[in-house]
mmCIF file of C-alpha atoms and ligand atoms in Angstrom:
data_model
loop_
_atom_site.group_PDB
_atom_site.id
_atom_site.type_symbol
_atom_site.label_atom_id
_atom_site.label_comp_id
_atom_site.label_asym_id
_atom_site.label_seq_id
_atom_site.Cartn_x
_atom_site.Cartn_y
_atom_site.Cartn_z
ATOM 1 C CA MET A 119 13.912 -9.912 -2.056
ATOM 2 C CA ALA A 120 12.982 -6.515 -0.612
ATOM 3 C CA GLU A 121 15.808 -4.171 0.586
ATOM 4 C CA PRO A 122 15.031 -3.603 4.322
ATOM 5 C CA GLY A 123 13.755 -0.170 5.157
ATOM 6 C CA LYS A 124 12.589 1.124 1.627
ATOM 7 C CA PRO A 125 8.501 0.956 1.531
ATOM 8 C CA LYS A 126 7.542 -2.015 -0.723
ATOM 9 C CA ILE A 127 5.381 -1.784 -3.546
ATOM 10 C CA LEU A 128 3.785 -4.734 -5.121
ATOM 11 C CA ILE A 129 2.698 -4.981 -8.816
ATOM 12 C CA ILE A 130 0.138 -7.620 -9.703
ATOM 13 C CA GLU A 131 0.280 -7.691 -13.441
ATOM 14 C CA ASP A 132 0.524 -10.410 -16.041
ATOM 15 C CA GLU A 133 2.450 -8.485 -18.874
ATOM 16 C CA ALA A 134 6.074 -8.928 -18.226
ATOM 17 C CA ASP A 135 6.999 -5.674 -19.853
ATOM 18 C CA ILE A 136 4.793 -3.455 -17.720
ATOM 19 C CA ARG A 137 5.573 -4.940 -14.721
ATOM 20 C CA GLU A 138 9.387 -4.637 -15.610
ATOM 21 C CA LEU A 139 9.023 -1.002 -16.255
ATOM 22 C CA LEU A 140 6.938 -0.516 -13.236
ATOM 23 C CA ALA A 141 9.564 -2.174 -11.008
ATOM 24 C CA TYR A 142 12.371 -0.300 -12.634
ATOM 25 C CA ASN A 143 10.782 2.936 -12.206
ATOM 26 C CA LEU A 144 9.879 2.354 -8.393
ATOM 27 C CA ARG A 145 12.926 1.120 -7.445
ATOM 28 C CA LYS A 146 14.523 4.350 -9.087
ATOM 29 C CA GLU A 147 12.060 6.474 -6.828
ATOM 30 C CA GLY A 148 13.400 4.671 -3.635
ATOM 31 C CA PHE A 149 10.505 2.116 -3.294
ATOM 32 C CA ALA A 150 11.106 -1.684 -3.202
ATOM 33 C CA ALA A 151 9.636 -3.200 -5.687
ATOM 34 C CA LEU A 152 7.861 -6.792 -5.444
ATOM 35 C CA GLU A 153 6.795 -8.749 -8.554
ATOM 36 C CA ALA A 154 3.583 -10.802 -8.851
ATOM 37 C CA GLY A 155 2.857 -12.240 -12.512
ATOM 38 C CA ASP A 156 -0.766 -13.298 -11.867
ATOM 39 C CA GLY A 157 -3.400 -12.728 -8.825
ATOM 40 C CA ARG A 158 -3.243 -15.740 -6.492
ATOM 41 C CA LEU A 159 0.407 -15.271 -6.346
ATOM 42 C CA GLY A 160 -0.049 -11.296 -5.885
ATOM 43 C CA LEU A 161 -2.607 -12.076 -3.174
ATOM 44 C CA GLU A 162 -0.185 -14.424 -1.387
ATOM 45 C CA MET A 163 2.640 -11.783 -1.343
ATOM 46 C CA ALA A 164 0.761 -8.945 -0.296
ATOM 47 C CA ARG A 165 0.079 -11.514 2.693
ATOM 48 C CA THR A 166 3.005 -12.145 3.199
ATOM 49 C CA HIS A 167 5.070 -8.665 2.950
ATOM 50 C CA LEU A 168 2.097 -6.056 3.573
ATOM 51 C CA PRO A 169 3.271 -3.672 1.139
ATOM 52 C CA VAL A 170 2.375 0.009 1.133
ATOM 53 C CA LEU A 171 0.669 -0.114 -1.758
ATOM 54 C CA VAL A 172 -0.635 -2.457 -4.595
ATOM 55 C CA LEU A 173 -0.722 -1.525 -8.240
ATOM 56 C CA LEU A 174 -3.137 -4.261 -9.450
ATOM 57 C CA ASP A 175 -3.637 -5.094 -13.462
ATOM 58 C CA LEU A 176 -7.669 -6.161 -13.810
ATOM 59 C CA MET A 177 -6.908 -8.595 -16.567
ATOM 60 C CA LEU A 178 -5.397 -11.196 -15.270
ATOM 61 C CA PRO A 179 -5.351 -14.675 -16.275
ATOM 62 C CA GLY A 180 -6.617 -17.022 -13.765
ATOM 63 C CA MET A 181 -7.704 -15.082 -10.582
ATOM 64 C CA ASP A 182 -9.127 -11.503 -12.373
ATOM 65 C CA GLY A 183 -7.570 -8.370 -11.045
ATOM 66 C CA LEU A 184 -11.525 -7.773 -9.256
ATOM 67 C CA THR A 185 -11.344 -11.002 -7.357
ATOM 68 C CA VAL A 186 -8.016 -10.121 -6.207
ATOM 69 C CA CYS A 187 -9.048 -6.454 -5.061
ATOM 70 C CA ARG A 188 -11.970 -8.292 -3.197
ATOM 71 C CA GLU A 189 -9.823 -10.860 -1.462
ATOM 72 C CA LEU A 190 -7.290 -8.094 -0.377
ATOM 73 C CA GLU A 191 -10.339 -6.350 1.306
ATOM 74 C CA ARG A 192 -11.893 -9.105 2.937
ATOM 75 C CA ASP A 193 -8.622 -10.023 4.716
ATOM 76 C CA PRO A 194 -8.096 -7.779 7.858
ATOM 77 C CA SER A 195 -4.464 -7.686 7.462
ATOM 78 C CA THR A 196 -4.541 -6.469 3.624
ATOM 79 C CA ALA A 197 -8.024 -4.133 3.837
ATOM 80 C CA PRO A 198 -6.053 -1.092 5.040
ATOM 81 C CA ILE A 199 -3.462 -1.665 1.935
ATOM 82 C CA PRO A 200 -4.130 1.237 -0.915
ATOM 83 C CA ILE A 201 -5.059 -0.132 -4.387
ATOM 84 C CA ILE A 202 -4.342 1.380 -7.463
ATOM 85 C CA MET A 203 -5.695 -0.476 -10.238
ATOM 86 C CA LEU A 204 -3.973 -0.827 -13.936
ATOM 87 C CA THR A 205 -7.263 -0.885 -16.417
ATOM 88 C CA ALA A 206 -7.375 -0.687 -19.952
ATOM 89 C CA LYS A 207 -9.963 1.817 -22.317
ATOM 90 C CA GLY A 208 -13.508 -0.074 -22.004
ATOM 91 C CA GLU A 209 -13.256 -0.929 -18.583
ATOM 92 C CA GLU A 210 -15.103 1.293 -17.000
ATOM 93 C CA LEU A 211 -17.668 -0.477 -15.459
ATOM 94 C CA ASP A 212 -14.793 -3.166 -14.391
ATOM 95 C CA ARG A 213 -13.377 0.357 -12.814
ATOM 96 C CA VAL A 214 -16.600 1.407 -11.209
ATOM 97 C CA VAL A 215 -17.218 -2.305 -9.361
ATOM 98 C CA GLY A 216 -13.140 -1.966 -8.473
ATOM 99 C CA LEU A 217 -13.553 1.534 -6.795
ATOM 100 C CA GLU A 218 -16.655 0.122 -5.067
ATOM 101 C CA LEU A 219 -14.888 -2.641 -3.675
ATOM 102 C CA GLY A 220 -12.523 -0.444 -2.090
ATOM 103 C CA ALA A 221 -9.870 0.234 -4.655
ATOM 104 C CA ASP A 222 -8.098 3.695 -4.017
ATOM 105 C CA ASP A 223 -7.778 5.050 -7.522
ATOM 106 C CA TYR A 224 -6.682 4.176 -11.082
ATOM 107 C CA VAL A 225 -4.959 4.598 -14.361
ATOM 108 C CA VAL A 226 -5.678 3.737 -17.928
ATOM 109 C CA LYS A 227 -3.364 1.730 -19.949
ATOM 110 C CA PRO A 228 -1.277 3.454 -21.738
ATOM 111 C CA PHE A 229 -0.468 5.494 -18.465
ATOM 112 C CA SER A 230 2.566 7.678 -17.848
ATOM 113 C CA VAL A 231 4.805 6.114 -15.207
ATOM 114 C CA ARG A 232 5.654 9.425 -13.820
ATOM 115 C CA GLU A 233 1.928 10.241 -13.138
ATOM 116 C CA LEU A 234 1.596 6.707 -11.971
ATOM 117 C CA ILE A 235 4.569 7.738 -9.673
ATOM 118 C CA LEU A 236 2.940 11.248 -8.725
ATOM 119 C CA ARG A 237 -0.717 9.015 -7.933
ATOM 120 C CA ILE A 238 1.206 6.794 -5.407
ATOM 121 C CA ARG A 239 2.615 9.366 -3.655
ATOM 122 C CA ASN A 240 -0.214 11.465 -3.299
ATOM 123 C CA ILE A 241 -2.201 8.300 -1.727
ATOM 124 C CA LEU A 242 0.496 7.624 0.436
ATOM 125 C CA LYS A 243 0.561 11.525 1.378
ATOM 126 C CA ARG A 244 -3.387 11.577 1.962
ATOM 127 C CA GLN A 245 -3.119 8.321 4.228
ATOM 128 C CA VAL A 246 -1.221 10.255 6.627
ATOM 129 C CA GLN A 247 -2.871 13.615 6.270
ATOM 130 C CA ALA A 248 -7.015 12.011 6.625
ATOM 131 C CA VAL A 249 -6.406 11.446 10.349
ATOM 132 C CA GLY A 250 -3.650 14.394 10.677
ATOM 133 C CA ALA A 251 -3.272 14.057 14.644
ATOM 134 C CA SER A 252 -2.062 10.884 15.428
ATOM 135 C CA ARG A 253 -5.237 10.218 17.575
ATOM 136 C CA LEU A 254 -8.661 11.362 17.403
ATOM 137 C CA SER A 255 -11.485 10.492 19.389
ATOM 138 C CA ARG A 256 -15.249 10.900 19.065
ATOM 139 C CA HIS A 257 -18.550 9.541 20.297
ATOM 140 C CA GLY A 258 -16.446 6.317 21.296
ATOM 141 C CA VAL A 259 -14.842 6.286 18.013
ATOM 142 C CA THR A 260 -10.958 6.131 18.373
ATOM 143 C CA VAL A 261 -8.737 6.612 14.927
ATOM 144 C CA ASN A 262 -5.319 5.982 16.062
ATOM 145 C CA GLN A 263 -2.985 6.881 12.803
ATOM 146 C CA SER A 264 0.428 5.931 13.644
ATOM 147 C CA ALA A 265 -1.105 2.387 14.376
ATOM 148 C CA HIS A 266 -3.470 2.468 11.544
ATOM 149 C CA LYS A 267 -6.112 1.284 13.748
ATOM 150 C CA ALA A 268 -9.717 2.282 14.756
ATOM 151 C CA ASN A 269 -11.575 1.242 17.581
ATOM 152 C CA VAL A 270 -15.232 1.683 18.671
ATOM 153 C CA ASN A 271 -15.918 1.741 22.547
ATOM 154 C CA GLY A 272 -12.488 -0.105 22.595
ATOM 155 C CA LYS A 273 -13.062 -2.980 20.123
ATOM 156 C CA ASP A 274 -10.962 -2.898 16.900
ATOM 157 C CA VAL A 275 -12.516 -2.717 13.956
ATOM 158 C CA ASP A 276 -11.429 -3.738 10.613
ATOM 159 C CA LEU A 277 -11.181 -0.618 8.100
ATOM 160 C CA THR A 278 -10.202 -0.726 4.712
ATOM 161 C CA ALA A 279 -7.258 2.126 3.573
ATOM 162 C CA THR A 280 -10.701 4.057 2.085
ATOM 163 C CA GLU A 281 -12.864 3.606 5.140
ATOM 164 C CA PHE A 282 -9.930 4.567 7.368
ATOM 165 C CA ARG A 283 -9.625 8.052 5.181
ATOM 166 C CA LEU A 284 -12.954 8.653 4.969
ATOM 167 C CA LEU A 285 -13.748 8.164 9.044
ATOM 168 C CA GLY A 286 -10.698 10.204 9.666
ATOM 169 C CA THR A 287 -11.530 13.136 7.209
ATOM 170 C CA LEU A 288 -15.302 13.168 8.531
ATOM 171 C CA MET A 289 -14.144 13.326 12.149
ATOM 172 C CA ARG A 290 -11.462 16.150 11.370
ATOM 173 C CA HIS A 291 -14.313 18.074 10.260
ATOM 174 C CA ALA A 292 -16.736 16.927 12.725
ATOM 175 C CA GLY A 293 -19.546 19.449 12.946
ATOM 176 C CA GLN A 294 -18.808 20.226 9.333
ATOM 177 C CA VAL A 295 -21.145 19.143 6.497
ATOM 178 C CA LEU A 296 -19.106 17.597 3.713
ATOM 179 C CA THR A 297 -20.055 17.260 0.292
ATOM 180 C CA ARG A 298 -19.727 13.988 -2.107
ATOM 181 C CA GLU A 299 -17.476 16.039 -4.126
ATOM 182 C CA GLN A 300 -15.473 17.227 -1.167
ATOM 183 C CA LEU A 301 -15.056 13.949 -0.018
ATOM 184 C CA LEU A 302 -14.210 12.422 -3.227
ATOM 185 C CA ASP A 303 -11.196 15.074 -3.649
ATOM 186 C CA SER A 304 -9.987 14.709 -0.428
ATOM 187 C CA VAL A 305 -10.315 10.734 0.491
ATOM 188 C CA TRP A 306 -10.055 9.561 -3.360
ATOM 189 C CA GLY A 307 -8.049 12.801 -4.267
ATOM 190 C CA TYR A 308 -9.767 13.001 -7.468
ATOM 191 C CA GLN A 309 -13.208 14.576 -8.705
ATOM 192 C CA PHE A 310 -15.519 12.792 -10.768
ATOM 193 C CA GLU A 311 -18.825 13.144 -10.416
ATOM 194 C CA GLY A 312 -19.896 10.086 -11.873
ATOM 195 C CA TYR A 313 -18.470 8.569 -8.924
ATOM 196 C CA ALA A 314 -20.740 10.168 -6.268
ATOM 197 C CA ARG A 315 -22.132 6.982 -5.348
ATOM 198 C CA THR A 316 -18.971 5.374 -4.340
ATOM 199 C CA VAL A 317 -18.958 7.861 -1.691
ATOM 200 C CA ASP A 318 -22.327 6.542 -0.501
ATOM 201 C CA THR A 319 -21.142 2.944 -0.602
ATOM 202 C CA HIS A 320 -18.699 3.474 1.486
ATOM 203 C CA VAL A 321 -20.293 5.116 3.721
ATOM 204 C CA ARG A 322 -22.993 2.819 4.106
ATOM 205 C CA ARG A 323 -20.141 0.580 4.794
ATOM 206 C CA LEU A 324 -18.021 2.472 7.354
ATOM 207 C CA ARG A 325 -21.698 2.704 8.839
ATOM 208 C CA SER A 326 -21.982 -0.832 9.119
ATOM 209 C CA LYS A 327 -18.382 -1.510 10.756
ATOM 210 C CA LEU A 328 -18.925 1.377 13.583
ATOM 211 C CA GLY A 329 -21.683 -0.754 15.032
ATOM 212 C CA ASP A 330 -23.040 1.278 17.783
ATOM 213 C CA ALA A 331 -21.382 4.424 16.838
ATOM 214 C CA ALA A 332 -22.873 4.467 13.355
ATOM 215 C CA ASP A 333 -25.245 7.529 13.962
ATOM 216 C CA MET A 334 -22.051 9.843 14.558
ATOM 217 C CA ILE A 335 -22.183 9.905 10.880
ATOM 218 C CA GLU A 336 -24.988 11.962 9.690
ATOM 219 C CA THR A 337 -26.932 12.231 6.409
ATOM 220 C CA VAL A 338 -27.338 15.711 5.110
ATOM 221 C CA ARG A 339 -29.890 15.070 2.494
ATOM 222 C CA GLY A 340 -29.069 16.433 -0.584
ATOM 223 C CA VAL A 341 -25.812 17.452 0.417
ATOM 224 C CA GLY A 342 -23.586 14.837 1.740
ATOM 225 C CA TYR A 343 -22.394 13.763 5.211
ATOM 226 C CA ARG A 344 -21.518 14.976 8.452
ATOM 227 C CA CYS A 345 -19.881 13.757 11.585
ATOM 228 C CA LYS A 346 -21.542 14.918 14.682
ATOM 229 C CA GLU A 347 -19.806 17.593 16.677
HETATM 230 CA CA1 CA B 547 -2.610 -7.951 -18.187
#
């Protein structure tokens, strides 16, 4: 189905017009577009094809977008895949929940395809920049960017795409306090004051996955977070 060698993007959207428009434009931009018309099929395709990114509509028949998002984040094989949510006006609450569940970004319908493609490229680029050096190591935590793997004292930890970028960003700036806004900007790529608590949620989850090394990430009250030098 997908041409070999091209980065695969999976579109999970029940509205055929939107899905086809996205697929057409993504192919024009050099991606391989995979299409799923419902959540269950989308989930199955994500597990089979492991795309570089998922475009996920929130309002889907049967299994809704938030459930798909949760399932993608729960499965270690699909957790590292970045997700952009396709949302509608009036879905603000779902959008916040989606970001807390691990979605990386969202667009509001009707959106500009050109802007969406820019966001896709930004996320794929940030994925690379967050870690920078191909290997970062501190306090027993090692992040391997090319393999998209992290381990604590030699034991693999499964991180979502967001957690991976968050950890990479903090480690790369070890010793430096990063504000929630700075983290939003470099990990998620936009500034949105109302979603600052999204950062706290992800730091909390990241710490619990780091186990023994959790205290490597310090809370600097009233300011933000710092990775111990
Ligand atoms: Ca829909």
